[in-house]
Amino acid sequence: MTTTVPPLTDPAEPDPEPEPDPEPDPAAEVAAPAVHLRGLRREFGTRAVLDGVDLSIARGEFVALLGASGTGKTTLLRILGALDQADAGTVLVPPVRTVVFQEPRLVPSKRVLANVTVGLPRGAATRETGLRALAEVGLEKHADAWPATLSGGEAQRVALARALVREPQLLLLDEPFAALDALTRLRMQDLVGDLVRRHRPAVLLVTHDVDEAVRLADRVAVLRGGHLIRDEAVAVEHPRDPADPAFAALRARLLADLGVH
């Protein structure tokens, strides 16, 4: 056993002035890892859906994950969200995580505001917090509406407000725009991009849409055969235009990874 002995001091001498706390470094905060996966393995029967996956996501970083159906994208997301367990490997995630699914999953017996604040402590401050979250997604006037009266895009915006009202350190998006029409999907993509820049969580977006991945993400990863076969930064200037040669070149590489030529 090791014991640490404090240094001797002269009782006649005054205590030294405490050192001021260092100023926080925004760059260091953004670079701090929020997600750290090493050797992640998940088996179903004799099949390893995830077989030694390594992935890190920094705070404030947006990563899109592509892959064909059945490649384990949603399984990986569910493990990060504590909805499933890994069979092997290291999984380090922040304590505050929220998930937005393809279906809004609103509680039909609760009004919109109650859906946003479900699980939060009750009180005036909670109502104000929920109303601010609804205002961020443009639905503050729908606070007392029932979920059945909402359009698909409105319901998904409520689900997004519900996720962000908790100020998550990790936001998990499981194909949240797949059921929306093309125009609503583009508007939701713009909204999510704006909200993520404002709240700065780490983000993992699972999607089948290559253009969506390139349009939104800082990095795009491709999962195939249980492994990440690509993890590439998106070096395309904002606002990202599919007609940009750099956008088109990355899209072509990703489609080739997915077996689409």
PDB file of N, CA, C and O in Angstrom, residues 18-19 68 105 119-120 126 147 158-159 171 177 186 206 219 229 256:
ATOM      1  N   PRO A  18      -4.575  30.640  -4.139  1.00  0.00           N
ATOM      2  CA  PRO A  18      -4.937  29.551  -5.060  1.00  0.00           C
ATOM      3  C   PRO A  18      -4.797  29.992  -6.503  1.00  0.00           C
ATOM      4  O   PRO A  18      -5.051  31.143  -6.859  1.00  0.00           O
ATOM      5  N   GLU A  19      -4.380  29.050  -7.337  1.00  0.00           N
ATOM      6  CA  GLU A  19      -4.255  29.328  -8.765  1.00  0.00           C
ATOM      7  C   GLU A  19      -5.650  29.491  -9.370  1.00  0.00           C
ATOM      8  O   GLU A  19      -6.557  28.729  -9.051  1.00  0.00           O
ATOM      9  N   ALA A  68     -26.034  -1.517 -46.596  1.00  0.00           N
ATOM     10  CA  ALA A  68     -27.222  -2.195 -47.120  1.00  0.00           C
ATOM     11  C   ALA A  68     -28.072  -2.713 -45.961  1.00  0.00           C
ATOM     12  O   ALA A  68     -27.620  -2.795 -44.810  1.00  0.00           O
ATOM     13  N   ARG A 105     -43.125   7.809 -32.798  1.00  0.00           N
ATOM     14  CA  ARG A 105     -43.373   7.116 -31.525  1.00  0.00           C
ATOM     15  C   ARG A 105     -43.900   8.073 -30.455  1.00  0.00           C
ATOM     16  O   ARG A 105     -43.469   8.037 -29.289  1.00  0.00           O
ATOM     17  N   GLY A 119     -41.133  12.355 -19.100  1.00  0.00           N
ATOM     18  CA  GLY A 119     -39.934  11.900 -18.400  1.00  0.00           C
ATOM     19  C   GLY A 119     -39.170  12.988 -17.687  1.00  0.00           C
ATOM     20  O   GLY A 119     -38.302  12.687 -16.854  1.00  0.00           O
ATOM     21  N   LEU A 120     -39.456  14.265 -17.975  1.00  0.00           N
ATOM     22  CA  LEU A 120     -38.801  15.359 -17.274  1.00  0.00           C
ATOM     23  C   LEU A 120     -39.564  15.687 -15.997  1.00  0.00           C
ATOM     24  O   LEU A 120     -40.769  15.427 -15.893  1.00  0.00           O
ATOM     25  N   THR A 126     -40.356  23.197 -16.475  1.00  0.00           N
ATOM     26  CA  THR A 126     -40.422  22.131 -17.474  1.00  0.00           C
ATOM     27  C   THR A 126     -41.301  22.561 -18.641  1.00  0.00           C
ATOM     28  O   THR A 126     -40.962  22.323 -19.805  1.00  0.00           O
ATOM     29  N   PRO A 147     -51.397  14.285 -31.062  1.00  0.00           N
ATOM     30  CA  PRO A 147     -50.532  13.713 -32.106  1.00  0.00           C
ATOM     31  C   PRO A 147     -51.284  13.308 -33.371  1.00  0.00           C
ATOM     32  O   PRO A 147     -50.746  13.440 -34.474  1.00  0.00           O
ATOM     33  N   VAL A 158     -41.786  16.986 -33.576  1.00  0.00           N
ATOM     34  CA  VAL A 158     -42.059  16.812 -32.145  1.00  0.00           C
ATOM     35  C   VAL A 158     -41.086  15.784 -31.552  1.00  0.00           C
ATOM     36  O   VAL A 158     -40.543  15.987 -30.461  1.00  0.00           O
ATOM     37  N   ALA A 159     -40.857  14.701 -32.272  1.00  0.00           N
ATOM     38  CA  ALA A 159     -39.916  13.683 -31.793  1.00  0.00           C
ATOM     39  C   ALA A 159     -38.512  14.264 -31.653  1.00  0.00           C
ATOM     40  O   ALA A 159     -37.779  13.938 -30.707  1.00  0.00           O
ATOM     41  N   LEU A 171     -26.699  12.193 -29.816  1.00  0.00           N
ATOM     42  CA  LEU A 171     -27.991  12.113 -30.489  1.00  0.00           C
ATOM     43  C   LEU A 171     -27.906  11.027 -31.553  1.00  0.00           C
ATOM     44  O   LEU A 171     -27.050  11.073 -32.441  1.00  0.00           O
ATOM     45  N   PHE A 177     -35.915  10.377 -41.468  1.00  0.00           N
ATOM     46  CA  PHE A 177     -36.629  11.064 -42.548  1.00  0.00           C
ATOM     47  C   PHE A 177     -37.156  10.101 -43.604  1.00  0.00           C
ATOM     48  O   PHE A 177     -37.745  10.528 -44.598  1.00  0.00           O
ATOM     49  N   LEU A 186     -36.149  17.148 -47.179  1.00  0.00           N
ATOM     50  CA  LEU A 186     -35.114  18.179 -47.321  1.00  0.00           C
ATOM     51  C   LEU A 186     -35.249  19.245 -46.230  1.00  0.00           C
ATOM     52  O   LEU A 186     -34.248  19.694 -45.660  1.00  0.00           O
ATOM     53  N   VAL A 206     -28.030   6.984 -38.936  1.00  0.00           N
ATOM     54  CA  VAL A 206     -28.122   5.771 -39.753  1.00  0.00           C
ATOM     55  C   VAL A 206     -29.058   6.073 -40.908  1.00  0.00           C
ATOM     56  O   VAL A 206     -30.190   6.529 -40.701  1.00  0.00           O
ATOM     57  N   ARG A 219     -18.466  13.361 -41.273  1.00  0.00           N
ATOM     58  CA  ARG A 219     -17.804  12.142 -41.729  1.00  0.00           C
ATOM     59  C   ARG A 219     -18.866  11.160 -42.167  1.00  0.00           C
ATOM     60  O   ARG A 219     -19.960  11.141 -41.609  1.00  0.00           O
ATOM     61  N   ILE A 229     -15.825  -0.330 -43.816  1.00  0.00           N
ATOM     62  CA  ILE A 229     -14.905  -0.368 -44.951  1.00  0.00           C
ATOM     63  C   ILE A 229     -14.541   1.040 -45.413  1.00  0.00           C
ATOM     64  O   ILE A 229     -13.638   1.207 -46.246  1.00  0.00           O
ATOM     65  N   ALA A 256     -20.272   3.023 -54.835  1.00  0.00           N
ATOM     66  CA  ALA A 256     -19.457   1.852 -55.202  1.00  0.00           C
ATOM     67  C   ALA A 256     -19.255   0.952 -53.985  1.00  0.00           C
ATOM     68  O   ALA A 256     -19.322  -0.287 -54.081  1.00  0.00           O
TER      69      ALA A 256
END
